[in-house]
Amino acid sequence: MLPVAAPDTFQLAVQLHQAGRLTEAQSLYRQVLAGQPNHPGALHYSGVIALQTGHPDAAAEWISRSLAIDPANPAAHSNLGEAFRALGHWDDAVACQHRALQHQPDYLQAHYNLGFTLVQSGRPDAAVASYRQAIALKPDFIQAHNNLGNALRLAGRPQEAVSAFRRALEIQPNEVELLNNLGNALKDAGSLDEALAAYHQAIWIKPNFAQAWFNLGVALDQSGRTGDAVPAYQQAVIYQSDHPQSHRNLGVALAALHRLPEAIVAFRRALELRPDDPEVRNELGNALLELGRADEAVAEYQRALELKADYAEAHNNLGNALRVLGHRQQAVASYARALELAPHMAMAHYNLGCVLRDEGKLEEAIASYRRALAIDPGHVAAHNNLGNAYQDQGRLDEAIAAFHDALKIDPAYAPAFNNLGSVYKDQGQLDEALAAYRRSLQLGPFDARVQSNLIYTLHYHPGDIAPLLAQEQAKWNRQFGVPLKPPTHPWPNDRDPDRRLRIGYVSPDFRDHVAGRYLAPLFRCHDHDNFEVICYSGVIKPDEVTASLRAHADRWQNATPLSDESLAELIRQDGIDILVDLSQHMSGNRLPVFARQPAPIQVSLAGYPESTGLDAISYRFSGRWLESEDRSSEFGVRSSRDSARPISDLPSPISDRQVFLLDTFWCYDPCGIDLAVNELPAETGSGVTFGSLNNFCKVNETVLALWARVLGAVPDSRLVLLSPFGSHRQRVLALFERNGIASNRIEFLEMRPRREYLALYHRLDIVLDPFPYGGHTTSLDALWMGVPIVTLAGRRAVSRAGLSQLSNLGLRELVAKSEDEYVSIAAGLARDLPRLAELRRTLRPRMEASPLMDAPAFARNIEMAYRTLWRQWCAPAES
């Protein structure tokens, strides 16, 4: 028979228990139970110790045995409820607290425990009543006041929560936890300034209070003070370095401030602490993508989706990264998956529209933009890109309407003004275009692309734009060129003057585009023994011309996903000797790359024969006859038949230090389109058909008035113009009618694929060249198809393309020096059908025998210029 423990043994155990000496207390409870196995007190308190030491399952067993002996013990019921709460058995836990209160309705601890359990089980509204009961029993119960406030916050009753925390602070002023919680409630109530004051008071009392620093950062973020939030989050991670949410919020704030490298560090630290957080993976992917590291972004999005397969936002963002990498079909699939999971995600519809536009699927893109707008009519970017898609289709009036819709929502939305400028330019409304670009620059951060658009558009303007052009180029250079210039030039390139040179070509237009076709003869005839050709391509949608150019390159690098900084670093690592800009200020240029001077020699070629105004590009190529009279004799400059000769120190507002003259700035290649020259249309007796198939931005009112004079001088003649749809057509017809030309003599045609476009020349007898920006490649197309051009030579290089091309063909008689002479030449040629017929038959052979199609000579001249530049650069080392 077991000995019965003395009553004082149990009392001693309770005293030790109350003193926190749990091991000794438990030992004595066991002694009691050894003698009295059904001792309810020892069973109960053994369970309490088990609960206190982290064994709630054992606690439930001990206390249940106690209650089987003494079912009326309210404390045991309440403590059993705490054991069930620790086990997550919410319903059992609540039932136990209710049983405790049945036995003792004024049992303070049971009311408090019930409130705690109800909050944890997701029933904060019910918990409020329990905490209020506890406070009624003990008005200075500080924990109950605090937890009441927390329950009211969770129940969405922040004003009442504020009152609860303020009452707690009356009982215990300057308690930092209460101040922190008060700040949270004030933040929820929208009283951000008061919330900030509460957090600051808590931090003043306890400077290392990490949670208050974190909450301060959240409140600063919500009040729009992200810059101030960053140091708050930084303090939070100093005082609690293992808090992943602080690192995450720090990363989000840094990313919002475009401090992306720092944001990436913060996100990676958060993931070290919580590797399986898909949201942080997604946010890290966003930062990497914005920094131009699309490959790494894809990996993070994929990891996020491994962790959370139905994460619609990550599917959408993965699509964005794949689109940047040029994997458009995979991007479409990612957007489609995002929309399966979240059909009303306007951003995914919008992004799908963007990739479909990249693919040239304009109707589908427009449908996606419209779906995005049906879900979110205030989606400014969707209105804006809907306008871009309309512009791509030549639906200019609809494009303008879409841009204005964007501006109705956000009158300060700079991209819409930029795009309006582009449409106005396409309509030939150059003053309106320039005003829109300037408005965009006023509203947004000074944008290199918009400033480039303004500079490029100025070249088309018929006014005296030289001083303004120089001013705007200097502004671009001052804003984007000078700040990006490296402090030193650590080019490790081998200064051997005769070694094989690495030539880097940078362009978004290695495709069926005037620039791509320009390069075809050069690439085909490059001397690869002496020149290594490396292309940095920004082509979004490669085509047959892309494939042909790539076949003639030694290395091809997709530059589309690379930021300007990353591309410049890659070029530097590749050891490029001469870096060639093929775009100047045209769309898609990478001038900020050149501003970083990644290569020792940087030149401009192709694009258009003018300067960029960028100090970092010291040389450019031009053509014989292109430079104005103050740089040459009457129409031209000295020949460069045997070499590309530099003209040094030319008087000009541009920054180029040297201009290299070629016999021709262009070398023509039909790029595989075999289309025969037809008979002269005028010989059918239907009258002479004049035409201009140039981009309509070259057609200004001065040009139209001169063309009206030509039509007036040639009765029964007609004029064919290539122009997108839009109200500007009516403006043109009205101008002709004011000048006495009936509208039925004017015909508008739309843009079309290249072969169909070339076939349009079968309808034309004479091409009228616009000015001041004349036809360049378009004029060569006309000449190849047997159609002569009549041109007016100006002083600017872009105004002298016709002079250059016709001089190379021995047809200087078609070059006018004045508007009157232009009319006389055009009218005289129209009256001389035998001459027109002869030109129709002989222009193509003339071109084939001229420098305009002498690809080997064209390539050799450019390569000799490269070698000359290289030897100049090597000269200091040689001396």
mmCIF file of N, CA, C and O in Angstrom, residues 65 122 175 179 199 243 256 353 376 406 521 527 535 541 628 632 682 697 715 750 772 784 787 795 835 855:
data_model
loop_
_atom_site.group_PDB
_atom_site.id
_atom_site.type_symbol
_atom_site.label_atom_id
_atom_site.label_comp_id
_atom_site.label_asym_id
_atom_site.label_seq_id
_atom_site.Cartn_x
_atom_site.Cartn_y
_atom_site.Cartn_z
ATOM 1 N N ARG A 65 -8.107 14.617 -16.050
ATOM 2 C CA ARG A 65 -8.215 13.655 -14.936
ATOM 3 C C ARG A 65 -8.661 14.383 -13.670
ATOM 4 O O ARG A 65 -9.466 13.872 -12.885
ATOM 5 N N GLY A 122 -10.144 33.716 -34.674
ATOM 6 C CA GLY A 122 -10.712 34.523 -35.740
ATOM 7 C C GLY A 122 -12.058 35.115 -35.427
ATOM 8 O O GLY A 122 -12.821 35.458 -36.341
ATOM 9 N N GLU A 175 3.949 53.367 -21.336
ATOM 10 C CA GLU A 175 4.228 51.958 -21.607
ATOM 11 C C GLU A 175 4.426 51.822 -23.125
ATOM 12 O O GLU A 175 3.518 52.090 -23.923
ATOM 13 N N LEU A 179 1.898 52.347 -26.411
ATOM 14 C CA LEU A 179 2.088 53.441 -27.365
ATOM 15 C C LEU A 179 2.188 52.909 -28.794
ATOM 16 O O LEU A 179 1.626 53.480 -29.740
ATOM 17 N N TYR A 199 4.305 56.501 -32.263
ATOM 18 C CA TYR A 199 5.500 55.681 -32.514
ATOM 19 C C TYR A 199 6.753 56.430 -32.046
ATOM 20 O O TYR A 199 7.653 55.832 -31.433
ATOM 21 N N HIS A 243 13.998 39.782 -38.437
ATOM 22 C CA HIS A 243 12.586 40.033 -38.728
ATOM 23 C C HIS A 243 12.422 40.162 -40.250
ATOM 24 O O HIS A 243 12.702 41.221 -40.828
ATOM 25 N N ALA A 256 10.676 51.482 -54.546
ATOM 26 C CA ALA A 256 9.817 52.608 -54.915
ATOM 27 C C ALA A 256 10.630 53.873 -55.159
ATOM 28 O O ALA A 256 10.227 54.735 -55.953
ATOM 29 N N GLY A 353 -1.973 42.849 -74.040
ATOM 30 C CA GLY A 353 -2.075 43.761 -75.172
ATOM 31 C C GLY A 353 -0.720 44.249 -75.643
ATOM 32 O O GLY A 353 -0.456 44.338 -76.853
ATOM 33 N N ASP A 376 -11.022 48.393 -65.590
ATOM 34 C CA ASP A 376 -10.472 49.558 -64.892
ATOM 35 C C ASP A 376 -10.449 50.751 -65.847
ATOM 36 O O ASP A 376 -9.444 51.018 -66.505
ATOM 37 N N ALA A 406 -6.462 59.383 -71.843
ATOM 38 C CA ALA A 406 -5.475 59.200 -70.765
ATOM 39 C C ALA A 406 -5.277 60.500 -70.002
ATOM 40 O O ALA A 406 -5.201 60.515 -68.763
ATOM 41 N N PRO A 521 24.447 45.882 -97.537
ATOM 42 C CA PRO A 521 25.667 45.838 -98.368
ATOM 43 C C PRO A 521 26.943 45.881 -97.539
ATOM 44 O O PRO A 521 27.917 45.181 -97.849
ATOM 45 N N ASP A 527 35.230 43.025 -94.381
ATOM 46 C CA ASP A 527 36.450 42.229 -94.373
ATOM 47 C C ASP A 527 36.606 41.623 -92.977
ATOM 48 O O ASP A 527 37.120 42.267 -92.055
ATOM 49 N N CYS A 535 27.217 42.731 -83.174
ATOM 50 C CA CYS A 535 25.968 43.505 -83.211
ATOM 51 C C CYS A 535 25.268 43.440 -81.862
ATOM 52 O O CYS A 535 25.109 42.360 -81.284
ATOM 53 N N LYS A 541 11.008 42.294 -82.953
ATOM 54 C CA LYS A 541 10.406 41.243 -83.765
ATOM 55 C C LYS A 541 11.330 40.957 -84.956
ATOM 56 O O LYS A 541 11.248 41.610 -85.988
ATOM 57 N N SER A 628 26.894 71.308 -96.343
ATOM 58 C CA SER A 628 26.389 72.534 -96.968
ATOM 59 C C SER A 628 27.493 73.331 -97.637
ATOM 60 O O SER A 628 28.686 73.093 -97.451
ATOM 61 N N SER A 632 31.900 73.392 -98.546
ATOM 62 C CA SER A 632 32.315 72.816 -99.820
ATOM 63 C C SER A 632 32.091 73.829 -100.917
ATOM 64 O O SER A 632 31.638 74.944 -100.691
ATOM 65 N N ALA A 682 2.477 57.586 -117.913
ATOM 66 C CA ALA A 682 1.966 58.740 -118.659
ATOM 67 C C ALA A 682 1.763 58.431 -120.136
ATOM 68 O O ALA A 682 0.993 59.118 -120.815
ATOM 69 N N CYS A 697 5.465 62.955 -92.292
ATOM 70 C CA CYS A 697 6.003 64.006 -91.433
ATOM 71 C C CYS A 697 6.891 64.970 -92.210
ATOM 72 O O CYS A 697 7.166 66.081 -91.745
ATOM 73 N N PRO A 715 -1.350 70.781 -116.400
ATOM 74 C CA PRO A 715 -2.772 70.422 -116.426
ATOM 75 C C PRO A 715 -2.964 68.914 -116.566
ATOM 76 O O PRO A 715 -2.138 68.218 -117.165
ATOM 77 N N GLU A 750 -2.247 54.261 -98.266
ATOM 78 C CA GLU A 750 -1.828 53.884 -96.926
ATOM 79 C C GLU A 750 -0.510 53.100 -96.976
ATOM 80 O O GLU A 750 -0.127 52.577 -98.009
ATOM 81 N N PRO A 772 12.240 70.627 -95.808
ATOM 82 C CA PRO A 772 13.707 70.569 -95.845
ATOM 83 C C PRO A 772 14.281 69.169 -95.653
ATOM 84 O O PRO A 772 15.468 68.962 -95.861
ATOM 85 N N TRP A 784 15.330 53.207 -108.154
ATOM 86 C CA TRP A 784 15.456 51.789 -108.497
ATOM 87 C C TRP A 784 14.274 51.318 -109.345
ATOM 88 O O TRP A 784 14.425 50.486 -110.236
ATOM 89 N N VAL A 787 11.767 55.706 -111.470
ATOM 90 C CA VAL A 787 11.021 56.955 -111.338
ATOM 91 C C VAL A 787 11.993 58.064 -110.925
ATOM 92 O O VAL A 787 12.593 57.993 -109.838
ATOM 93 N N ARG A 795 20.656 73.782 -97.353
ATOM 94 C CA ARG A 795 21.973 73.898 -96.733
ATOM 95 C C ARG A 795 22.242 72.778 -95.741
ATOM 96 O O ARG A 795 23.384 72.465 -95.452
ATOM 97 N N ARG A 835 11.818 61.850 -122.632
ATOM 98 C CA ARG A 835 12.864 61.895 -121.612
ATOM 99 C C ARG A 835 12.464 61.038 -120.417
ATOM 100 O O ARG A 835 13.280 60.280 -119.876
ATOM 101 N N ALA A 855 28.676 48.113 -103.400
ATOM 102 C CA ALA A 855 28.810 47.680 -102.011
ATOM 103 C C ALA A 855 30.262 47.461 -101.591
ATOM 104 O O ALA A 855 30.654 47.873 -100.494
#
